[in-house]
Amino acid sequence: MAPLESLTHFPPGSRVRVEFLCDCPKARGRLCAMGITPGTVVEITAGCGGPVCLRARGACMSIGHGLAEKVLGRLAQPVTEPVSQVA
């Protein structure tokens, strides 16, 4: 299993499953209010050392580099099995 990395370490186009948020109540509360919670899959859309732009729960947002460092995750595994169809 891949080690946890902060959101700032993933290139644009990556789909990342959030595994851990920092212990700071203020930062954790801000992230949760934006819908970035453990278990959520976010897509990194841009990030070049400054703010990280991402898509989470159907919304596009940008979070500062410092806050993005406090979100740890791993690359999400792509779905490989076909979706079952009900007849």
Short mmCIF file of N, CA and C in Angstrom, two decimals:
data_model
loop_
_atom_site.label_atom_id
_atom_site.label_comp_id
_atom_site.label_asym_id
_atom_site.label_seq_id
_atom_site.Cartn_x
_atom_site.Cartn_y
_atom_site.Cartn_z
N MET A 1 0.85 -1.17 0.00
CA MET A 1 0.00 0.00 0.00
C MET A 1 0.90 1.24 0.00
N ALA A 2 0.52 2.21 -0.82
CA ALA A 2 1.32 3.43 -0.95
C ALA A 2 1.30 4.25 0.34
N PRO A 3 2.40 4.92 0.64
CA PRO A 3 2.43 5.76 1.85
C PRO A 3 1.54 6.98 1.68
N LEU A 4 1.15 7.57 2.80
CA LEU A 4 0.33 8.78 2.76
C LEU A 4 1.18 9.97 2.34
N GLU A 5 0.62 10.82 1.50
CA GLU A 5 1.28 12.04 1.04
C GLU A 5 0.30 13.19 1.18
N SER A 6 0.81 14.40 1.32
CA SER A 6 -0.08 15.56 1.38
C SER A 6 -0.57 15.89 -0.03
N LEU A 7 -1.67 16.63 -0.13
CA LEU A 7 -2.24 16.98 -1.42
C LEU A 7 -1.27 17.74 -2.30
N THR A 8 -0.30 18.42 -1.71
CA THR A 8 0.65 19.20 -2.50
C THR A 8 1.63 18.32 -3.29
N HIS A 9 1.71 17.04 -2.98
CA HIS A 9 2.66 16.15 -3.64
C HIS A 9 2.08 15.43 -4.86
N PHE A 10 0.80 15.61 -5.15
CA PHE A 10 0.17 14.92 -6.27
C PHE A 10 0.08 15.82 -7.48
N PRO A 11 0.37 15.30 -8.67
CA PRO A 11 0.30 16.12 -9.89
C PRO A 11 -1.15 16.34 -10.33
N PRO A 12 -1.38 17.37 -11.13
CA PRO A 12 -2.73 17.60 -11.66
C PRO A 12 -3.23 16.36 -12.40
N GLY A 13 -4.51 16.08 -12.24
CA GLY A 13 -5.12 14.90 -12.85
C GLY A 13 -5.20 13.72 -11.90
N SER A 14 -4.53 13.79 -10.75
CA SER A 14 -4.56 12.70 -9.78
C SER A 14 -5.89 12.66 -9.05
N ARG A 15 -6.36 11.44 -8.83
CA ARG A 15 -7.54 11.25 -7.96
C ARG A 15 -7.00 10.69 -6.65
N VAL A 16 -7.28 11.38 -5.56
CA VAL A 16 -6.70 11.06 -4.26
C VAL A 16 -7.80 10.78 -3.25
N ARG A 17 -7.66 9.67 -2.53
CA ARG A 17 -8.60 9.37 -1.44
C ARG A 17 -8.02 9.97 -0.16
N VAL A 18 -8.78 10.87 0.47
CA VAL A 18 -8.35 11.51 1.70
C VAL A 18 -8.38 10.46 2.82
N GLU A 19 -7.26 10.31 3.51
CA GLU A 19 -7.16 9.33 4.59
C GLU A 19 -7.08 9.98 5.97
N PHE A 20 -6.49 11.18 6.05
CA PHE A 20 -6.24 11.78 7.36
C PHE A 20 -6.23 13.30 7.24
N LEU A 21 -6.83 13.97 8.20
CA LEU A 21 -6.77 15.42 8.32
C LEU A 21 -5.96 15.76 9.56
N CYS A 22 -5.36 16.92 9.58
CA CYS A 22 -4.54 17.34 10.72
C CYS A 22 -5.37 17.37 12.00
N ASP A 23 -4.69 17.47 13.13
CA ASP A 23 -5.36 17.50 14.43
C ASP A 23 -5.79 18.89 14.86
N CYS A 24 -5.38 19.93 14.13
CA CYS A 24 -5.73 21.30 14.48
C CYS A 24 -7.23 21.50 14.28
N PRO A 25 -7.98 21.82 15.34
CA PRO A 25 -9.45 21.93 15.21
C PRO A 25 -9.90 22.99 14.20
N LYS A 26 -9.19 24.11 14.12
CA LYS A 26 -9.60 25.17 13.20
C LYS A 26 -9.42 24.74 11.74
N ALA A 27 -8.27 24.20 11.42
CA ALA A 27 -8.01 23.75 10.05
C ALA A 27 -8.91 22.57 9.69
N ARG A 28 -9.07 21.63 10.60
CA ARG A 28 -9.92 20.46 10.37
C ARG A 28 -11.37 20.89 10.13
N GLY A 29 -11.85 21.84 10.92
CA GLY A 29 -13.21 22.34 10.75
C GLY A 29 -13.41 23.02 9.40
N ARG A 30 -12.42 23.79 8.97
CA ARG A 30 -12.49 24.47 7.67
C ARG A 30 -12.55 23.44 6.54
N LEU A 31 -11.68 22.41 6.61
CA LEU A 31 -11.66 21.38 5.58
C LEU A 31 -12.98 20.60 5.54
N CYS A 32 -13.50 20.25 6.70
CA CYS A 32 -14.77 19.51 6.77
C CYS A 32 -15.92 20.35 6.22
N ALA A 33 -15.91 21.64 6.48
CA ALA A 33 -16.95 22.53 5.97
C ALA A 33 -16.92 22.59 4.44
N MET A 34 -15.75 22.39 3.84
CA MET A 34 -15.63 22.38 2.39
C MET A 34 -15.93 21.01 1.79
N GLY A 35 -16.19 20.02 2.64
CA GLY A 35 -16.50 18.67 2.15
C GLY A 35 -15.29 17.79 1.99
N ILE A 36 -14.14 18.24 2.47
CA ILE A 36 -12.92 17.43 2.39
C ILE A 36 -12.80 16.67 3.71
N THR A 37 -13.30 15.45 3.70
CA THR A 37 -13.32 14.61 4.91
C THR A 37 -12.65 13.28 4.59
N PRO A 38 -12.20 12.55 5.62
CA PRO A 38 -11.61 11.23 5.37
C PRO A 38 -12.57 10.34 4.59
N GLY A 39 -12.04 9.66 3.58
CA GLY A 39 -12.84 8.79 2.73
C GLY A 39 -13.27 9.44 1.43
N THR A 40 -13.22 10.77 1.36
CA THR A 40 -13.62 11.49 0.16
C THR A 40 -12.53 11.37 -0.91
N VAL A 41 -12.94 11.19 -2.15
CA VAL A 41 -12.00 11.19 -3.27
C VAL A 41 -12.02 12.57 -3.89
N VAL A 42 -10.86 13.19 -3.98
CA VAL A 42 -10.73 14.51 -4.60
C VAL A 42 -9.87 14.38 -5.85
N GLU A 43 -10.11 15.24 -6.82
CA GLU A 43 -9.30 15.27 -8.03
C GLU A 43 -8.49 16.55 -8.03
N ILE A 44 -7.19 16.43 -8.13
CA ILE A 44 -6.31 17.59 -8.19
C ILE A 44 -6.39 18.15 -9.60
N THR A 45 -6.77 19.42 -9.74
CA THR A 45 -6.88 20.02 -11.07
C THR A 45 -5.71 20.93 -11.39
N ALA A 46 -5.07 21.51 -10.39
CA ALA A 46 -3.89 22.35 -10.61
C ALA A 46 -3.15 22.54 -9.29
N GLY A 47 -1.86 22.78 -9.40
CA GLY A 47 -1.05 23.04 -8.22
C GLY A 47 0.40 23.13 -8.63
N CYS A 48 0.99 24.27 -8.40
CA CYS A 48 2.38 24.48 -8.81
C CYS A 48 3.18 25.12 -7.68
N GLY A 49 3.07 24.58 -6.50
CA GLY A 49 3.82 25.13 -5.38
C GLY A 49 3.05 26.17 -4.59
N GLY A 50 1.96 26.66 -5.13
CA GLY A 50 1.12 27.64 -4.43
C GLY A 50 -0.19 26.97 -4.04
N PRO A 51 -1.31 27.65 -4.24
CA PRO A 51 -2.60 27.04 -3.91
C PRO A 51 -2.84 25.78 -4.74
N VAL A 52 -3.61 24.86 -4.17
CA VAL A 52 -3.96 23.62 -4.85
C VAL A 52 -5.42 23.73 -5.26
N CYS A 53 -5.68 23.58 -6.55
CA CYS A 53 -7.05 23.59 -7.07
C CYS A 53 -7.51 22.14 -7.15
N LEU A 54 -8.72 21.89 -6.69
CA LEU A 54 -9.22 20.53 -6.69
C LEU A 54 -10.73 20.50 -6.87
N ARG A 55 -11.22 19.31 -7.17
CA ARG A 55 -12.65 19.07 -7.30
C ARG A 55 -13.02 18.03 -6.25
N ALA A 56 -14.01 18.36 -5.42
CA ALA A 56 -14.47 17.44 -4.39
C ALA A 56 -15.98 17.55 -4.27
N ARG A 57 -16.66 16.42 -4.28
CA ARG A 57 -18.12 16.37 -4.14
C ARG A 57 -18.84 17.27 -5.14
N GLY A 58 -18.31 17.33 -6.36
CA GLY A 58 -18.94 18.10 -7.42
C GLY A 58 -18.64 19.58 -7.40
N ALA A 59 -17.81 20.05 -6.49
CA ALA A 59 -17.48 21.47 -6.41
C ALA A 59 -16.00 21.67 -6.71
N CYS A 60 -15.69 22.76 -7.40
CA CYS A 60 -14.30 23.13 -7.64
C CYS A 60 -13.89 24.14 -6.59
N MET A 61 -12.71 23.98 -6.04
CA MET A 61 -12.23 24.89 -5.01
C MET A 61 -10.73 25.00 -5.05
N SER A 62 -10.23 25.97 -4.38
CA SER A 62 -8.79 26.18 -4.27
C SER A 62 -8.47 26.34 -2.79
N ILE A 63 -7.46 25.62 -2.32
CA ILE A 63 -7.03 25.76 -0.93
C ILE A 63 -5.55 26.13 -0.92
N GLY A 64 -5.18 26.90 0.06
CA GLY A 64 -3.80 27.34 0.17
C GLY A 64 -2.84 26.19 0.37
N HIS A 65 -1.59 26.43 0.03
CA HIS A 65 -0.54 25.41 0.14
C HIS A 65 -0.43 24.87 1.57
N GLY A 66 -0.48 25.77 2.56
CA GLY A 66 -0.36 25.34 3.96
C GLY A 66 -1.49 24.43 4.39
N LEU A 67 -2.71 24.75 3.99
CA LEU A 67 -3.85 23.91 4.34
C LEU A 67 -3.80 22.58 3.58
N ALA A 68 -3.38 22.62 2.32
CA ALA A 68 -3.26 21.40 1.52
C ALA A 68 -2.22 20.44 2.11
N GLU A 69 -1.19 20.98 2.76
CA GLU A 69 -0.18 20.15 3.42
C GLU A 69 -0.77 19.36 4.59
N LYS A 70 -1.89 19.80 5.13
CA LYS A 70 -2.50 19.16 6.30
C LYS A 70 -3.48 18.06 5.93
N VAL A 71 -3.65 17.81 4.63
CA VAL A 71 -4.55 16.75 4.15
C VAL A 71 -3.68 15.64 3.59
N LEU A 72 -3.78 14.46 4.17
CA LEU A 72 -2.97 13.32 3.72
C LEU A 72 -3.86 12.31 3.02
N GLY A 73 -3.34 11.75 1.94
CA GLY A 73 -4.11 10.77 1.19
C GLY A 73 -3.22 9.89 0.33
N ARG A 74 -3.87 8.98 -0.41
CA ARG A 74 -3.20 8.10 -1.35
C ARG A 74 -3.94 8.14 -2.67
N LEU A 75 -3.26 7.74 -3.73
CA LEU A 75 -3.92 7.67 -5.02
C LEU A 75 -5.10 6.72 -4.93
N ALA A 76 -6.23 7.14 -5.46
CA ALA A 76 -7.43 6.29 -5.46
C ALA A 76 -7.28 5.24 -6.55
N GLN A 77 -7.68 4.03 -6.26
CA GLN A 77 -7.61 2.96 -7.24
C GLN A 77 -8.73 3.12 -8.24
N PRO A 78 -8.43 3.02 -9.53
CA PRO A 78 -9.50 3.13 -10.52
C PRO A 78 -10.42 1.92 -10.43
N VAL A 79 -11.67 2.11 -10.78
CA VAL A 79 -12.62 1.01 -10.78
C VAL A 79 -12.33 0.14 -12.00
N THR A 80 -12.05 -1.13 -11.77
CA THR A 80 -11.69 -2.02 -12.88
C THR A 80 -12.79 -3.01 -13.20
N GLU A 81 -13.66 -3.31 -12.26
CA GLU A 81 -14.71 -4.27 -12.55
C GLU A 81 -15.90 -3.54 -13.20
N PRO A 82 -16.59 -4.20 -14.12
CA PRO A 82 -17.73 -3.56 -14.78
C PRO A 82 -18.87 -3.35 -13.79
N VAL A 83 -19.65 -2.33 -14.06
CA VAL A 83 -20.83 -2.05 -13.22
C VAL A 83 -21.88 -3.09 -13.55
N SER A 84 -22.43 -3.73 -12.51
CA SER A 84 -23.45 -4.76 -12.76
C SER A 84 -24.74 -4.08 -13.24
N GLN A 85 -25.42 -4.75 -14.14
CA GLN A 85 -26.65 -4.20 -14.69
C GLN A 85 -27.80 -5.05 -14.23
N VAL A 86 -28.85 -4.38 -13.80
CA VAL A 86 -30.05 -5.07 -13.34
C VAL A 86 -30.98 -5.23 -14.54
N ALA A 87 -31.43 -6.46 -14.78
CA ALA A 87 -32.31 -6.71 -15.94
C ALA A 87 -33.75 -6.45 -15.60
#
